[in-house]
PDB file of C-alpha atoms in Angstrom:
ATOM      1  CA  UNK T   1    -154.097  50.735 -53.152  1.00  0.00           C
ATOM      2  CA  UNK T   2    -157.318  48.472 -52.888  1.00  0.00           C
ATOM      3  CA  UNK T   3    -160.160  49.827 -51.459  1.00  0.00           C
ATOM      4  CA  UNK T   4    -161.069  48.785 -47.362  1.00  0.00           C
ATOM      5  CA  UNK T   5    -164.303  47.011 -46.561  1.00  0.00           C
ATOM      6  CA  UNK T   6    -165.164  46.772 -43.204  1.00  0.00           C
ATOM      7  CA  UNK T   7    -167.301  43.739 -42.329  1.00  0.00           C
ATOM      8  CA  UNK T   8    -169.398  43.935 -39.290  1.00  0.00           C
ATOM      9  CA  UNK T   9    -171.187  40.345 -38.568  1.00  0.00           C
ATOM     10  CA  UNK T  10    -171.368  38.533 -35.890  1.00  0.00           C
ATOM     11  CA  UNK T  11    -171.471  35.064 -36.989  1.00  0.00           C
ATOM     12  CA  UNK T  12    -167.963  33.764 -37.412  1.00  0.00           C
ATOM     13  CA  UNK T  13    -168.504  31.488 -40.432  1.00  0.00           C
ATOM     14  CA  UNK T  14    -170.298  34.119 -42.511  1.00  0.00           C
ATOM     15  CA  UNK T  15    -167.229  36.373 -41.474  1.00  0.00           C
ATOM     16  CA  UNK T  16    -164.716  34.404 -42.608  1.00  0.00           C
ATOM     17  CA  UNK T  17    -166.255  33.406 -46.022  1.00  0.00           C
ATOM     18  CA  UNK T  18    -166.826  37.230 -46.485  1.00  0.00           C
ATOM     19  CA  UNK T  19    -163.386  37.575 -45.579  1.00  0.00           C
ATOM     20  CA  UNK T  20    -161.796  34.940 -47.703  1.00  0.00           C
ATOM     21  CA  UNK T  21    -164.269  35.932 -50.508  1.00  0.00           C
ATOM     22  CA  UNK T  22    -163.224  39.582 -50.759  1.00  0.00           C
ATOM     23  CA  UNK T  23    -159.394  39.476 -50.117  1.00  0.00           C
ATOM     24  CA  UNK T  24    -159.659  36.867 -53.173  1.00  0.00           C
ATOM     25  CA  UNK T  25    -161.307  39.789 -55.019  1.00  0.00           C
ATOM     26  CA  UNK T  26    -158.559  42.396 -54.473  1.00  0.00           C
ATOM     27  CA  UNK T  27    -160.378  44.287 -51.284  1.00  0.00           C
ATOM     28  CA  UNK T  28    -158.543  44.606 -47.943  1.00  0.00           C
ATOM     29  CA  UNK T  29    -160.903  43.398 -45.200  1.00  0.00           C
ATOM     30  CA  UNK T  30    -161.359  44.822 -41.633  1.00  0.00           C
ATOM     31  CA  UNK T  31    -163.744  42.861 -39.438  1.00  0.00           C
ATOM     32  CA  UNK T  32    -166.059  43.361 -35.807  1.00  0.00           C
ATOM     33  CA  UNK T  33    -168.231  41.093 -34.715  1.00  0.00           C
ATOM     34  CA  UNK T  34    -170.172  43.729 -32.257  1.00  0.00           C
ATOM     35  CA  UNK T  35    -171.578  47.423 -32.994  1.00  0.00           C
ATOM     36  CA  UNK T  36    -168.777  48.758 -30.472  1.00  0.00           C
ATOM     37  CA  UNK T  37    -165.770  47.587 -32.382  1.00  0.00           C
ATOM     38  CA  UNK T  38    -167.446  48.104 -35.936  1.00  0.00           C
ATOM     39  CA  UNK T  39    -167.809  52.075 -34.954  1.00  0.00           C
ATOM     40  CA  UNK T  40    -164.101  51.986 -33.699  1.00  0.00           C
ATOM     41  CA  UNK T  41    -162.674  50.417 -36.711  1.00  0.00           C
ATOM     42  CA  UNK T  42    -164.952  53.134 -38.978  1.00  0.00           C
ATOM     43  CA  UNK T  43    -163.484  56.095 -37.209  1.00  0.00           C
ATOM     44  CA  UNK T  44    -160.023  54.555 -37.397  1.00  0.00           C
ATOM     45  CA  UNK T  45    -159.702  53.464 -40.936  1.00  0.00           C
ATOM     46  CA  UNK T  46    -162.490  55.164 -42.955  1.00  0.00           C
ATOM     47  CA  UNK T  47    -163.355  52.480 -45.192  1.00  0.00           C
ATOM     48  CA  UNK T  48    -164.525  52.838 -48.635  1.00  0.00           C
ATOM     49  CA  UNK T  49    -167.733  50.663 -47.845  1.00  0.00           C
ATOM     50  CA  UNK T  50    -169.125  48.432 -45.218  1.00  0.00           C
ATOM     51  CA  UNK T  51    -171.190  44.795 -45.352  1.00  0.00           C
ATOM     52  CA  UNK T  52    -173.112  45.535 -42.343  1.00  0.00           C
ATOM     53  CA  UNK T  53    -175.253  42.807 -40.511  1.00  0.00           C
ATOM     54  CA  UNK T  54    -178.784  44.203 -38.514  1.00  0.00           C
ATOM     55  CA  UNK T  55    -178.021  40.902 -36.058  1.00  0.00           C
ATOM     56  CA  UNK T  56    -175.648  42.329 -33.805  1.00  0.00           C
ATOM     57  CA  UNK T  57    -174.974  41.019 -30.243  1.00  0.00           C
ATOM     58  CA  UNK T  58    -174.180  44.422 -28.821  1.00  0.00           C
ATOM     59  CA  UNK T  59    -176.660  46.668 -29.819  1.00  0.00           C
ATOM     60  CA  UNK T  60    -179.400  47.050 -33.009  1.00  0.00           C
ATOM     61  CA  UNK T  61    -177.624  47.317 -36.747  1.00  0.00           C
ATOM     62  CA  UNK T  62    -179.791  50.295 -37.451  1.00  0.00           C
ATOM     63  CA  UNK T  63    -177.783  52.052 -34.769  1.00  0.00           C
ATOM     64  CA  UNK T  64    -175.002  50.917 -36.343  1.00  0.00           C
ATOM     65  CA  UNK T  65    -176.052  52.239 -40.141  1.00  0.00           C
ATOM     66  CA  UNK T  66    -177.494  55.765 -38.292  1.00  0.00           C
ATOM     67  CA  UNK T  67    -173.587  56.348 -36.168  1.00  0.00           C
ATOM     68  CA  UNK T  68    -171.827  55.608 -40.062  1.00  0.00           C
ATOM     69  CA  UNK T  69    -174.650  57.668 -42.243  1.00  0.00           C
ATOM     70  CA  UNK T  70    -173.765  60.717 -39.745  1.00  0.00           C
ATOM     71  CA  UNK T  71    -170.525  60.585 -40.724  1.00  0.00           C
ATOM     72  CA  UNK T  72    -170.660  60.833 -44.388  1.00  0.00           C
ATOM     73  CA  UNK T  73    -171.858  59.356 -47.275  1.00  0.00           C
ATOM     74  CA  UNK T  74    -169.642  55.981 -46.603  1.00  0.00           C
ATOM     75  CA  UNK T  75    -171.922  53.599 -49.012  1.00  0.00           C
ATOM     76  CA  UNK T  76    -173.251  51.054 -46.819  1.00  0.00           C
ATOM     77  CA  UNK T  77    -174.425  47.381 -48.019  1.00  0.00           C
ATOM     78  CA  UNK T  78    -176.745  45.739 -45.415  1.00  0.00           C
ATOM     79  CA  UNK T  79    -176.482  41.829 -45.181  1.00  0.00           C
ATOM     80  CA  UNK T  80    -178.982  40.878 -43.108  1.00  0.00           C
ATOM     81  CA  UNK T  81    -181.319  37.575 -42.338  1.00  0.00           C
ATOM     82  CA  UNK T  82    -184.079  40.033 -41.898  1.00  0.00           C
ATOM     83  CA  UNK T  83    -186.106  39.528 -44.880  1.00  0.00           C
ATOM     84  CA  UNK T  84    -188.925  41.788 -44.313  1.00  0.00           C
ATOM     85  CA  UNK T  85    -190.187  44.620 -46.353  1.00  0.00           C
ATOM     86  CA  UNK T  86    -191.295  47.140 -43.720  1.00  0.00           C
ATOM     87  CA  UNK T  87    -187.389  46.174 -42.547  1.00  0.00           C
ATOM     88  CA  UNK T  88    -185.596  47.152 -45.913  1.00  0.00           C
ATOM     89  CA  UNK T  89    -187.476  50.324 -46.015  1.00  0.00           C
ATOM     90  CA  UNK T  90    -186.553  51.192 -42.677  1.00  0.00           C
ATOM     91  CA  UNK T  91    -182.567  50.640 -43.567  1.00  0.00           C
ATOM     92  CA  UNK T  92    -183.227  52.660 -46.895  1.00  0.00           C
ATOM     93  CA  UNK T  93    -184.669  55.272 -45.428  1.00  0.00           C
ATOM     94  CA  UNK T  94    -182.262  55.212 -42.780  1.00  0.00           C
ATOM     95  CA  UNK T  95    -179.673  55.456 -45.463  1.00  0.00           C
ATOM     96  CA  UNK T  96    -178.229  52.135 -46.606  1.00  0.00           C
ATOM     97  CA  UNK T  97    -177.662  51.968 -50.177  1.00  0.00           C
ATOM     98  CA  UNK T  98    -178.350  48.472 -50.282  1.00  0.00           C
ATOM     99  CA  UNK T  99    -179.739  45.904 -48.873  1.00  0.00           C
ATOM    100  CA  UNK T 100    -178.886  42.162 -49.497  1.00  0.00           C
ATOM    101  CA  UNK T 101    -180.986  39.007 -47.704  1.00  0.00           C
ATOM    102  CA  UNK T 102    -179.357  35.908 -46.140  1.00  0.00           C
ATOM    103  CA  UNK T 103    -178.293  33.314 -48.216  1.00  0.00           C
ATOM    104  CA  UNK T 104    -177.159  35.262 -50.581  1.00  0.00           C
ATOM    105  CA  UNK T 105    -175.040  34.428 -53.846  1.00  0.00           C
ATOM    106  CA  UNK T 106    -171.448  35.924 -53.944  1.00  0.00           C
ATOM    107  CA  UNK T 107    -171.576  37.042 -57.221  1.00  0.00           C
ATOM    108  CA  UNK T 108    -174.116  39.274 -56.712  1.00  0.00           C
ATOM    109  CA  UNK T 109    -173.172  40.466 -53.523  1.00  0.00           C
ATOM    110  CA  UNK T 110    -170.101  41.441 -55.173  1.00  0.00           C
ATOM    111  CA  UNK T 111    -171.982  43.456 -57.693  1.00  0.00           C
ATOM    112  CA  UNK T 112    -173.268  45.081 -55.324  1.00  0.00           C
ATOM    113  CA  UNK T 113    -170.357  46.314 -53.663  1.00  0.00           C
ATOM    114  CA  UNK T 114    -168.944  47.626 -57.349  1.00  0.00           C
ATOM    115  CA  UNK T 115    -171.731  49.579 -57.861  1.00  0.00           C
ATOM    116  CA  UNK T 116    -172.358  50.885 -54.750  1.00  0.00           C
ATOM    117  CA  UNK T 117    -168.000  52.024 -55.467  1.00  0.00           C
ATOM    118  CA  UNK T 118    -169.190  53.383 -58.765  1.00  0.00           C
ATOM    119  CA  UNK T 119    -172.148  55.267 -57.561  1.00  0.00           C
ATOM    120  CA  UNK T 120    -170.191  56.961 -54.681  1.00  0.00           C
ATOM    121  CA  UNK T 121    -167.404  57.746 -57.237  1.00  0.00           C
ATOM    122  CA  UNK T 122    -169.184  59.465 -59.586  1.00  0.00           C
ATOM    123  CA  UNK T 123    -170.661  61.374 -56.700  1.00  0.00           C
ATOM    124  CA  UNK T 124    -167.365  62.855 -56.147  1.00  0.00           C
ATOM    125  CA  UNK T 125    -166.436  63.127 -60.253  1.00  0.00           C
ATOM    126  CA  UNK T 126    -169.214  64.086 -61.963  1.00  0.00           C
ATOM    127  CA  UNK T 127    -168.578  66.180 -64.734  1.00  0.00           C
ATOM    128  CA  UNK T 128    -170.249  69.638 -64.271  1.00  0.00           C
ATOM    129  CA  UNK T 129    -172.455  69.362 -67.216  1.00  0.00           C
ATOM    130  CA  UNK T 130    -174.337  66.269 -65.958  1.00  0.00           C
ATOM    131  CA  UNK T 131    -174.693  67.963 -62.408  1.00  0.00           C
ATOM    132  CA  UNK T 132    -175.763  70.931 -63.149  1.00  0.00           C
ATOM    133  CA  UNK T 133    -178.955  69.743 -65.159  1.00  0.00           C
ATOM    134  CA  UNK T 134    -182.298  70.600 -63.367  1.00  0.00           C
ATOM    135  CA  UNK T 135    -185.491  68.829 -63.652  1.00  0.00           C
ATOM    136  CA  UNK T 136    -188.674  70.649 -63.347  1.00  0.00           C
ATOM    137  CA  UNK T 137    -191.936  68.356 -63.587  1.00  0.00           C
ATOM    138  CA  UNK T 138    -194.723  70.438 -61.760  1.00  0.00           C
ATOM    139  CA  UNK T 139    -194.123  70.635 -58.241  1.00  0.00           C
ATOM    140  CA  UNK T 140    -190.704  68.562 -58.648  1.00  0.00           C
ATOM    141  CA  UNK T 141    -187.983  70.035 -58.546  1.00  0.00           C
ATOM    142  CA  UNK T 142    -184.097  68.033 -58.782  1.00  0.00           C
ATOM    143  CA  UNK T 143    -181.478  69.847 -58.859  1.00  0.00           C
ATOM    144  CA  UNK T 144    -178.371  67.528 -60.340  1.00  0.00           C
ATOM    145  CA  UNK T 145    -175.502  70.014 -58.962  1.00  0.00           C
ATOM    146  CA  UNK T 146    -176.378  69.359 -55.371  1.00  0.00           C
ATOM    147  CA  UNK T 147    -178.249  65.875 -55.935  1.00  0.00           C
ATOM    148  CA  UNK T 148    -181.329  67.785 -53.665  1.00  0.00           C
ATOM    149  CA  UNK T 149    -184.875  66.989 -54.557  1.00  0.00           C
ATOM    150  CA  UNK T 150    -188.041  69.277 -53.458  1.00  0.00           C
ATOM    151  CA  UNK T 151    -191.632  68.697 -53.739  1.00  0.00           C
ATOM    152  CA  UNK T 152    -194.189  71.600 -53.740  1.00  0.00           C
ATOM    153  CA  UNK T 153    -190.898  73.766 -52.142  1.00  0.00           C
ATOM    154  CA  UNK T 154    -190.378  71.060 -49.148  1.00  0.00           C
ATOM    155  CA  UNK T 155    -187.567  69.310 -49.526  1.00  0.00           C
ATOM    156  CA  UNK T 156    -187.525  65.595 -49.483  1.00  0.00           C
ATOM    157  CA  UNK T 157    -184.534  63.005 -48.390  1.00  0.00           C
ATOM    158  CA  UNK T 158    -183.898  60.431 -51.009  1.00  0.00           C
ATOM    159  CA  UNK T 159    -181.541  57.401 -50.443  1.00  0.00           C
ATOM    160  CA  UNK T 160    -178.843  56.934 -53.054  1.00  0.00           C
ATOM    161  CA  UNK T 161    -181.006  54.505 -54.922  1.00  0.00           C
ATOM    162  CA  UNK T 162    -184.196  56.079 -54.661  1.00  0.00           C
ATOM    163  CA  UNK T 163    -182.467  59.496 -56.359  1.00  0.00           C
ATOM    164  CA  UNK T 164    -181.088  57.352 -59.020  1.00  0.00           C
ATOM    165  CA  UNK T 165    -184.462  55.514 -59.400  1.00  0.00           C
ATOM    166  CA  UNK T 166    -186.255  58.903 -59.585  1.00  0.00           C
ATOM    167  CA  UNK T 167    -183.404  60.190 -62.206  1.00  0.00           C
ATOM    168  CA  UNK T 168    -184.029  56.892 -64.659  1.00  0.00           C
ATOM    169  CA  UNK T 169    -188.129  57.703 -64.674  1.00  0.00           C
ATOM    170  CA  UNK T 170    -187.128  61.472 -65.489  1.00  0.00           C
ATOM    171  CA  UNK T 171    -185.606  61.055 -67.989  1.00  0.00           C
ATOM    172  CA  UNK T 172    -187.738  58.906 -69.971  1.00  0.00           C
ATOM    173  CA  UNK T 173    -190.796  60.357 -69.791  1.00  0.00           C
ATOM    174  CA  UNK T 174    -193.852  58.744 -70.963  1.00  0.00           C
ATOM    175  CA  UNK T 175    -192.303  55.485 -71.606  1.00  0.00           C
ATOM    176  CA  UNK T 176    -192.816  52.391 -70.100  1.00  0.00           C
ATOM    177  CA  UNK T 177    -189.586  50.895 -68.715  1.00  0.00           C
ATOM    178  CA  UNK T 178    -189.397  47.415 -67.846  1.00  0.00           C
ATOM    179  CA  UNK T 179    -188.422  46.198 -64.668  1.00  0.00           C
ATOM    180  CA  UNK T 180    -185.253  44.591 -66.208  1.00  0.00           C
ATOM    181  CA  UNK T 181    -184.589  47.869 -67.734  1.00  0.00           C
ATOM    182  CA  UNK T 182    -185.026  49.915 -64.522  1.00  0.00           C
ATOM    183  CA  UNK T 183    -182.822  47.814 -62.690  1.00  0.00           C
ATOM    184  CA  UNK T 184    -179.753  47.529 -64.842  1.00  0.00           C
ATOM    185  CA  UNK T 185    -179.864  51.485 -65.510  1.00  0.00           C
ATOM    186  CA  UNK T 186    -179.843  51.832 -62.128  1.00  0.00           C
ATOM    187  CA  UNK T 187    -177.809  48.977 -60.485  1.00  0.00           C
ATOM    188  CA  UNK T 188    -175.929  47.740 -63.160  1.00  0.00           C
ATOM    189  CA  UNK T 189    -176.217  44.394 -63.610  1.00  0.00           C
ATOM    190  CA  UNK T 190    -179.690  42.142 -63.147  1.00  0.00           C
ATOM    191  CA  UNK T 191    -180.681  40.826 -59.570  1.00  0.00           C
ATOM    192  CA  UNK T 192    -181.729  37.324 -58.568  1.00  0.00           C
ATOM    193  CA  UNK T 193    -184.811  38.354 -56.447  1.00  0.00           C
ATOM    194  CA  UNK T 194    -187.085  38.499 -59.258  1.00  0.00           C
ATOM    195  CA  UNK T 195    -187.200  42.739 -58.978  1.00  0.00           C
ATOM    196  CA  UNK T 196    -188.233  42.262 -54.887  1.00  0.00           C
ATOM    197  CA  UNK T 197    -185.828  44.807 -54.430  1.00  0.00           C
ATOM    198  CA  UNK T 198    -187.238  46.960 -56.952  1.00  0.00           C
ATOM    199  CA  UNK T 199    -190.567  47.166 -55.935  1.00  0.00           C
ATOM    200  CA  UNK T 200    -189.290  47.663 -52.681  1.00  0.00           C
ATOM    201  CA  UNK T 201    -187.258  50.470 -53.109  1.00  0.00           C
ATOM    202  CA  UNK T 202    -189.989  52.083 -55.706  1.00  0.00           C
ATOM    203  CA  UNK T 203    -192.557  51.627 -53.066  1.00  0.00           C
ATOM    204  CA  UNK T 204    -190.444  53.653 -50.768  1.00  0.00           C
ATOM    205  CA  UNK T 205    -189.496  56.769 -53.355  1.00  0.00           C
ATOM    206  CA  UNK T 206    -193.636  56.577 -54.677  1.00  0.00           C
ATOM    207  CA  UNK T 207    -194.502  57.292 -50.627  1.00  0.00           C
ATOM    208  CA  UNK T 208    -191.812  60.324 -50.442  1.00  0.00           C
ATOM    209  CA  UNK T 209    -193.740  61.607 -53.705  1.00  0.00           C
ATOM    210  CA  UNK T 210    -197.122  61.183 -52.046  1.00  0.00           C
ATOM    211  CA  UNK T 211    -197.711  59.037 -54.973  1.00  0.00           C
ATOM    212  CA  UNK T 212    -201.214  56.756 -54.219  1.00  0.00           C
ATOM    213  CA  UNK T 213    -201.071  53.641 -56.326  1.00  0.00           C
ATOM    214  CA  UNK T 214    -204.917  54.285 -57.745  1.00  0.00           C
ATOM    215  CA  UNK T 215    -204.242  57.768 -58.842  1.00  0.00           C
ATOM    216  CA  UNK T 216    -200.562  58.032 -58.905  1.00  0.00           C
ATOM    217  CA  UNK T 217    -199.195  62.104 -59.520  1.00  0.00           C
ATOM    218  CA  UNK T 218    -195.520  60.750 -60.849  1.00  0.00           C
ATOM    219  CA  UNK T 219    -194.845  57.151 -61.817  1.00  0.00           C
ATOM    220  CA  UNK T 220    -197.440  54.679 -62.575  1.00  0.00           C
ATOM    221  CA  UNK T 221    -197.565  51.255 -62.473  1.00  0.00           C
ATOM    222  CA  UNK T 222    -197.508  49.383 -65.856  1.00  0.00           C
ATOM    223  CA  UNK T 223    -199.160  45.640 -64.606  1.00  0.00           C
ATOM    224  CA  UNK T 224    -197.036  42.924 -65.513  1.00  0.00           C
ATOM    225  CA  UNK T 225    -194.417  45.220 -67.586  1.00  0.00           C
ATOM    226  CA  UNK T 226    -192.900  47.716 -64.992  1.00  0.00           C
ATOM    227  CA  UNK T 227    -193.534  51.638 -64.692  1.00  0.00           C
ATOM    228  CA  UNK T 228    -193.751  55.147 -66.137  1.00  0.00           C
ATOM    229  CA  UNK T 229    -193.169  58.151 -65.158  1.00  0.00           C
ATOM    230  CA  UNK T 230    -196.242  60.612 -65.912  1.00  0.00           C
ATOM    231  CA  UNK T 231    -195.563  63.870 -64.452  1.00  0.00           C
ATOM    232  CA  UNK T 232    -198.684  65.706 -63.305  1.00  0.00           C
TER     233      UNK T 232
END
């Protein structure tokens, strides 16, 4: 059976190509145009992901994204007109595994939604040997078994894509890695925002490490190249 997406949007015409788009895929498609109905149709079919828009005429997205993250780990793909950066760190940090800006190119988004469907998978499969490695770099501790991460002993709440970001500059220590690099390691497949989403999401897991740009304890920046990940 194909997996459900429910699509929450509110405009009818970006429903219906999302609609026609992904049951052309293979993906069975539930749809709300308000928050009210997009929390109904979660609880009632469990979907295996959800496009959600931040636009809604009901109430805000972000309530939307904080009633599904409760639930479970649902992977959730914001598609938003909100192009802001202070926004997309708000909806990582709030959970959202992704974050996709209006117009966007179908191709991609459906990229997206396969590795989002990967990631969650091999959440549920991994094969005891790759969880149960343990990093240790000074105060750092992550602990692959149960995907936690602690600083100094206090623990610290990573989105899905910040973990796997931190997990890619682990385990190349010392070594700069391109942006390109970076970004296919850890989405799969290279974006069309010319790394925006990167930096953004970087930005985001360098402030949970305490990390300060000028004299950075983790991952530094390597100007014009990408970063590396320097320990203490």
């Amino acid at each position: 059976m194909s997996d459900e997406i429910l699509v929450v949007e509110d405009d009818d015409n970006i429903r219906q190509l999302l609609r026609i788009s992904l049951r052309t895929e293979g993906y069975r498609v539930s749809e709300a145009s308000s928050g009210a109905v997009a929390l109904s149709l979660f609880e009632a079919n469990a979907p295996a992901l959800v496009l959600l828009d931040l636009g809604l005429p009901d109430r805000d997205g972000m309530e939307v994204l904080a009633r599904i993250r409760a639930a479970g780990p649902t992977p959730v793909i914001v598609v938003t007109a909100r192009n802001q950066d202070e926004q997309k760190v708000r909806a990582l940090d709030a959970g959202a595994d992704d974050y996709v800006v209006k117009p966007f190119s179908m191709a991609e988004l459906f990229a997206r939604i396969r590795v989002a469907l990967r990631h969650r998978a091999r959440e549920n499969d991994a094969p005891a040997a790759d969880t149960a490695r343990v990093h240790v770099v000074g105060g750092l501790v992550i602990d692959g078994e149960t995907r936690t991460v602690t600083l100094d002993g206090a623990p610290i709440h990573l989105t899905p894509y910040e973990y796997s970001l931190l997990l890619v500059m682990v385990e190349n220590p010392g070594k700069a890695l391109t942006h390109r690099f970076i970004q296919k390691a850890v989405w799969g497949y290279p974006a069309a925002d010319e790394y925006k989403t990167l930096r953004v999401i970087m930005a985001s897991l360098r402030r949970k490490l305490g990390d300060k740009p000028a004299a950075p304890r983790f991952i530094a920046t390597e100007v014009g190249v990408g970063y590396r990940f320097i320990g203490e």
